[in-house]
PDB file of C-alpha atoms in Angstrom:
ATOM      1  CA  UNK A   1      89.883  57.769  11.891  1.00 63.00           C
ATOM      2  CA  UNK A   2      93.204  58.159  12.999  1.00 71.00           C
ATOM      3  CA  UNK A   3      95.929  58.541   9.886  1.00 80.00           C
ATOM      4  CA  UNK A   4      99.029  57.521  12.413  1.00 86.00           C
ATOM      5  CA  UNK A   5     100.499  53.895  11.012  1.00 84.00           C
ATOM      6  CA  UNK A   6     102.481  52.465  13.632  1.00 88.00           C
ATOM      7  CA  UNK A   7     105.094  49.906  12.444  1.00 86.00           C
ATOM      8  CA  UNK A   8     105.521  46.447  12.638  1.00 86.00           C
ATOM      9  CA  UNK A   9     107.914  45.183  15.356  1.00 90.00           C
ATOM     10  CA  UNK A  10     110.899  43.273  14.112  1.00 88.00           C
ATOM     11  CA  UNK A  11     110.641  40.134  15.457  1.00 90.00           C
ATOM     12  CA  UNK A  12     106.983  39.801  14.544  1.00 89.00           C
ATOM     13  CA  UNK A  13     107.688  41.252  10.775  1.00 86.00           C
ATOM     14  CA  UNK A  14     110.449  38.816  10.363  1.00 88.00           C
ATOM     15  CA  UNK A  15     107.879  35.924  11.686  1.00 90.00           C
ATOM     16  CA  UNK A  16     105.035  37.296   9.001  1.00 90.00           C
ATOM     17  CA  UNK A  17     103.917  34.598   6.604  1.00 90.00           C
ATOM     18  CA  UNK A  18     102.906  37.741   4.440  1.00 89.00           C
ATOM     19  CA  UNK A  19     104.558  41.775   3.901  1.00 88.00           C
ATOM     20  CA  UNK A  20     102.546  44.758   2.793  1.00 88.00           C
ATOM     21  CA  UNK A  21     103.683  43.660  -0.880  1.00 93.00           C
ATOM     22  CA  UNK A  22     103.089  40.156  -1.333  1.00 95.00           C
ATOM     23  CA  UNK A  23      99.081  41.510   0.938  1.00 95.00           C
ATOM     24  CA  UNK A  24      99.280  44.654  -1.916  1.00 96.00           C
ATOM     25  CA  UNK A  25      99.786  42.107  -4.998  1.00 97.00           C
ATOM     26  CA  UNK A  26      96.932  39.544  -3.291  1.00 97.00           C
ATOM     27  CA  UNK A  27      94.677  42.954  -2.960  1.00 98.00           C
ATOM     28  CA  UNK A  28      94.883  43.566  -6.663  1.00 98.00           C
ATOM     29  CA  UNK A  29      94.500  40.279  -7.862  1.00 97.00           C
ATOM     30  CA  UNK A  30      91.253  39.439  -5.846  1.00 96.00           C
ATOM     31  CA  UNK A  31      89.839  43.100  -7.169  1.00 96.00           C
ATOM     32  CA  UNK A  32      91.190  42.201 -11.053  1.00 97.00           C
ATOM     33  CA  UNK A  33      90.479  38.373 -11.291  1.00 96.00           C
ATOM     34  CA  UNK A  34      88.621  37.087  -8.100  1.00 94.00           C
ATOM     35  CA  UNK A  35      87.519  33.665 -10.058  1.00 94.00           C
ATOM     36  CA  UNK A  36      91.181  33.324 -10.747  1.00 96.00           C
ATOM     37  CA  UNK A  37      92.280  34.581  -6.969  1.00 97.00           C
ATOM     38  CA  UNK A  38      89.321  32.561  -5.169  1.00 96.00           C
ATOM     39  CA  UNK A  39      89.436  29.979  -7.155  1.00 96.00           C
ATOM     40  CA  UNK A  40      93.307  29.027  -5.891  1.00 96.00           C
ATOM     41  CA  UNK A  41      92.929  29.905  -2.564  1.00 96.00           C
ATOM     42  CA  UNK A  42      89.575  27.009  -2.847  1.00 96.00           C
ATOM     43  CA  UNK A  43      92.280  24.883  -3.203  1.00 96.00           C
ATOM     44  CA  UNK A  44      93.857  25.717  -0.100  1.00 95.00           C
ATOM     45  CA  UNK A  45      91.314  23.717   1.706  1.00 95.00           C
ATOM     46  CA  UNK A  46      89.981  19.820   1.558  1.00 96.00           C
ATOM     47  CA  UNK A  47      86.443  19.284  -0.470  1.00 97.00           C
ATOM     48  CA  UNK A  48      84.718  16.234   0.273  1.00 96.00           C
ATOM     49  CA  UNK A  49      83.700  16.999  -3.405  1.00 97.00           C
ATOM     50  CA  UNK A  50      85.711  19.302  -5.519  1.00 96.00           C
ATOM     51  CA  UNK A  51      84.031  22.536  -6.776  1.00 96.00           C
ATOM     52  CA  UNK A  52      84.097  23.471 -10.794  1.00 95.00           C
ATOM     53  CA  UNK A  53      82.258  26.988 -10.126  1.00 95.00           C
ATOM     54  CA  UNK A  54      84.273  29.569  -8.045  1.00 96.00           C
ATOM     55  CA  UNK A  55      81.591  32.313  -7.833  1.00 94.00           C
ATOM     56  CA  UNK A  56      78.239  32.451  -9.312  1.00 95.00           C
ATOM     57  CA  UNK A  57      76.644  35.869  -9.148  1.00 93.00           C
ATOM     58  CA  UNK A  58      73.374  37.839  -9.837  1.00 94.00           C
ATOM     59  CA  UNK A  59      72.928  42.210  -9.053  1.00 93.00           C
ATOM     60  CA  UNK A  60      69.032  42.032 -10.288  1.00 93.00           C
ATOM     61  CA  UNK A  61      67.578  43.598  -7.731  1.00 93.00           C
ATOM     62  CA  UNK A  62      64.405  40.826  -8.391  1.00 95.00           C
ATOM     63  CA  UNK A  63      67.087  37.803  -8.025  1.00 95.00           C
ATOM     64  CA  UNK A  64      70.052  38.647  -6.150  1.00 96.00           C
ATOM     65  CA  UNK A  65      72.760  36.195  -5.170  1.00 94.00           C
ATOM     66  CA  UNK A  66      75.876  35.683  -4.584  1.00 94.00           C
ATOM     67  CA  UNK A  67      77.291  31.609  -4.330  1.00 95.00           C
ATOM     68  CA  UNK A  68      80.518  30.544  -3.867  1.00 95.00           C
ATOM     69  CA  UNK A  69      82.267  27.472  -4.168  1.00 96.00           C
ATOM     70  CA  UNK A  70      78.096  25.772  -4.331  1.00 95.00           C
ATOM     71  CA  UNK A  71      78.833  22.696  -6.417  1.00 96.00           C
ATOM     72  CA  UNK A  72      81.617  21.628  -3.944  1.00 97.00           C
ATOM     73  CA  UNK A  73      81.066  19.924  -0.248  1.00 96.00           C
ATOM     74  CA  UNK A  74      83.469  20.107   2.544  1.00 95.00           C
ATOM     75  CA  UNK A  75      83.342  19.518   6.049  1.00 96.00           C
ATOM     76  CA  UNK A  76      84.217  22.776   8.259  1.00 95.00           C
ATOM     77  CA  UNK A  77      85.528  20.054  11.228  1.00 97.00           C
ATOM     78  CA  UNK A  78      87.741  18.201   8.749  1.00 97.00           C
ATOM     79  CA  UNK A  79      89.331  21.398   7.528  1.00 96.00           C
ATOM     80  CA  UNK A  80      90.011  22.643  11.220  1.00 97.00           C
ATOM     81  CA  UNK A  81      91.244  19.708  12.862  1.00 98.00           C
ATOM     82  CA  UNK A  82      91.050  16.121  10.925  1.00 97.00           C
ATOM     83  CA  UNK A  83      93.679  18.054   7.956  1.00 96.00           C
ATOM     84  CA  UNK A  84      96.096  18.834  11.007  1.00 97.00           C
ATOM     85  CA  UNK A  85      96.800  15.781  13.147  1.00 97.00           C
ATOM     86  CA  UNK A  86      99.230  14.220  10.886  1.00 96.00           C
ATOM     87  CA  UNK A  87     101.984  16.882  11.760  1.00 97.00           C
ATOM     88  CA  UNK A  88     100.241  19.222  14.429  1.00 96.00           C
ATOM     89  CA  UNK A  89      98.311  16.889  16.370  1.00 97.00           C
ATOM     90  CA  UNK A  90     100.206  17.587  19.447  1.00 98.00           C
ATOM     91  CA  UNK A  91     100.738  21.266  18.994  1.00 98.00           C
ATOM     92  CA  UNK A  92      97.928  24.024  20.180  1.00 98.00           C
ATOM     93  CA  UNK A  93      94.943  24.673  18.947  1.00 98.00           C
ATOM     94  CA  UNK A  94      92.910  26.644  21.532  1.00 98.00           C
ATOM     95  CA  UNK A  95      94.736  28.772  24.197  1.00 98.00           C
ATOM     96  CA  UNK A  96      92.080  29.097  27.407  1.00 97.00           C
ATOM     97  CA  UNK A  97      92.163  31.981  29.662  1.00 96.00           C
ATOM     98  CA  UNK A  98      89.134  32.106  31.565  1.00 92.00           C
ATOM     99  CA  UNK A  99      87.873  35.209  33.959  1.00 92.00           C
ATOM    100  CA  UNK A 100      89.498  33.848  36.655  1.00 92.00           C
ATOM    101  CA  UNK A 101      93.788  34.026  35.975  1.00 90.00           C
ATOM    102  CA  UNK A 102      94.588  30.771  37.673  1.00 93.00           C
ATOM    103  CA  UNK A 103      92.113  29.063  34.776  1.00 92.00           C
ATOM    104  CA  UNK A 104      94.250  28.323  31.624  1.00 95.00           C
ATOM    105  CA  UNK A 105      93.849  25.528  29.347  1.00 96.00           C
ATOM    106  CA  UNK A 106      96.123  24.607  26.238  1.00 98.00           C
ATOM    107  CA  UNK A 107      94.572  21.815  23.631  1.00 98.00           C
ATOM    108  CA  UNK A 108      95.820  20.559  21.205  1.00 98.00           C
ATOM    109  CA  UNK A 109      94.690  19.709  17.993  1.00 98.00           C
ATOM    110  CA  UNK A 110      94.670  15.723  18.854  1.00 98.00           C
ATOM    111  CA  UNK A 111      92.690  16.779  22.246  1.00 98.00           C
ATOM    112  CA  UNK A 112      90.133  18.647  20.389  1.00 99.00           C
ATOM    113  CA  UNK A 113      89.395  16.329  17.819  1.00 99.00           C
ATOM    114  CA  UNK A 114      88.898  13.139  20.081  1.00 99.00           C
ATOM    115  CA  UNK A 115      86.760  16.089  22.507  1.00 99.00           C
ATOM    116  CA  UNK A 116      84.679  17.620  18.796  1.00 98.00           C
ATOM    117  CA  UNK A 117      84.133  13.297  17.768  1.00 98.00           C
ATOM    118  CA  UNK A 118      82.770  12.412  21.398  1.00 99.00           C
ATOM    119  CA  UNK A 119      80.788  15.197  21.042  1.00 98.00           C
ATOM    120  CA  UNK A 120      79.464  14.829  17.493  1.00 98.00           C
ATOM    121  CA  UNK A 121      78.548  10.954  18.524  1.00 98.00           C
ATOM    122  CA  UNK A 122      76.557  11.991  21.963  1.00 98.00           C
ATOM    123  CA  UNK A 123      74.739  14.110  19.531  1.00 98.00           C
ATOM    124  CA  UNK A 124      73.881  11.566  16.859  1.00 98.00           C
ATOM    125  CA  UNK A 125      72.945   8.893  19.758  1.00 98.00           C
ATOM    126  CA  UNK A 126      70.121  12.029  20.569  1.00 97.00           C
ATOM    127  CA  UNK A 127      68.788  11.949  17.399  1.00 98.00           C
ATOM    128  CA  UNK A 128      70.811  14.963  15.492  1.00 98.00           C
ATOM    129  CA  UNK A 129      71.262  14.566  12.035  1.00 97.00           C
ATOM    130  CA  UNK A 130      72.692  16.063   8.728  1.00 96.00           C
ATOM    131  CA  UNK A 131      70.366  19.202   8.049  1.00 96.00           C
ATOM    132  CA  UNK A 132      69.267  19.493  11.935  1.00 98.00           C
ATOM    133  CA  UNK A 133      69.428  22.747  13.474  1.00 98.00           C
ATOM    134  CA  UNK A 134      70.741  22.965  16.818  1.00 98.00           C
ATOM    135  CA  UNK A 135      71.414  25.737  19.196  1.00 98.00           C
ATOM    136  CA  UNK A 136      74.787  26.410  21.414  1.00 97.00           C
ATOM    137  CA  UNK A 137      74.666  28.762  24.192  1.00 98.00           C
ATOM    138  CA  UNK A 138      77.163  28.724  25.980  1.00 97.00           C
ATOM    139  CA  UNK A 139      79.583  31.468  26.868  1.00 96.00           C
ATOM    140  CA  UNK A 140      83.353  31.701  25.607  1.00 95.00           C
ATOM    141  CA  UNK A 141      84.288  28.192  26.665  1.00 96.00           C
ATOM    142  CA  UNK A 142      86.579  25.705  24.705  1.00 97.00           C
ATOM    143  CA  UNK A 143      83.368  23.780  25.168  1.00 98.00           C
ATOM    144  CA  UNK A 144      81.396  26.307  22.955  1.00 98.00           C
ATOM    145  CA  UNK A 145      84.214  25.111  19.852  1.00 98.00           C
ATOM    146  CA  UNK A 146      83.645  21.974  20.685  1.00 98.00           C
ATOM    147  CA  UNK A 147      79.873  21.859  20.347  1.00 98.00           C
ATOM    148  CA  UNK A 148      80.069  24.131  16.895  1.00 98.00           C
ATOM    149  CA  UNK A 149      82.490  21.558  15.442  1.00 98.00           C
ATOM    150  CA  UNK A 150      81.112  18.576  16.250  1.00 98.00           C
ATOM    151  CA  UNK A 151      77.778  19.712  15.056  1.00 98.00           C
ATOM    152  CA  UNK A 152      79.664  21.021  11.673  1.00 98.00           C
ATOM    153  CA  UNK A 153      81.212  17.322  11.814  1.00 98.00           C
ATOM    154  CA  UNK A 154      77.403  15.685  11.501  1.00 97.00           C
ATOM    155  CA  UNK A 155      76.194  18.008   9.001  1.00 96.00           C
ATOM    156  CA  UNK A 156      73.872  19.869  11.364  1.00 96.00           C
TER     157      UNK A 156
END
């Protein structure tokens, strides 16, 4: 591995939401106190029903687990589009760039969410419900986002 560290342009480092000391003092905390550290960043995100365990662990080699958040229920759809159309419905959410350079597509948040619900409802009218499994394969298409979010949406 290579030891060089190349710095952070200016404009970018003065964009950062984070610096290496406010990412040095999250490090430590999550290694000292990750029930404490995992446990606020839980609350970072909308539960359809709150959790009261953070982590819930077992090493024995006969029983090993490791469960986070598992009394809680959210919805992976909500959190990545319903939570954002109040105030960045019409801003970007998936930037496009297909194999071919004159195929570019910007949606926004709004556009995906009225794309993930059609898509979530064609599936219910075909019979997919909460707990169904269902397989996407398709290649790197916005479609492909679609089709995992709308599924997340119905439970399946």
């Amino acid at each position: 591995m290579s030891a060089n560290v190349y710095p952070v342009p200016g404009d970018i480092k003065k964009n950062a939401l984070i610096d290496k000391a406010k990412y040095d003092a999250m490090y430590k905390q999550s290694v000292e106190d990750p029930e404490g550290f995992w446990g606020e960043h839980g609350k970072r995100i909308d539960w359809i029903k709150p959790y009261s365990t953070v982590k819930n662990v077992s090493y024995d080699a006969k029983d090993l687990y490791i469960k986070w958040y598992e009394d809680g229920t959210l919805n992976v759809a909500a959190n990545c589009l319903d939570r954002h159309l109040e105030k960045r419905g019409d801003q970007t959410a998936i930037i496009f760039e297909g194999d071919d350079p004159n195929v570019s597509e910007h949606i926004t948040y709004r556009d995906l969410y009225e794309r993930t619900c059609r898509f979530a409802n064609a599936l219910k009218t075909m019979g997919v419900a909460k707990g169904d499994r269902v397989v996407i394969y398709l290649p790197m298409i916005p479609e492909a986002a679609v089709a995992m979010l709308a599924c997340a949406r119905i439970g399946a």
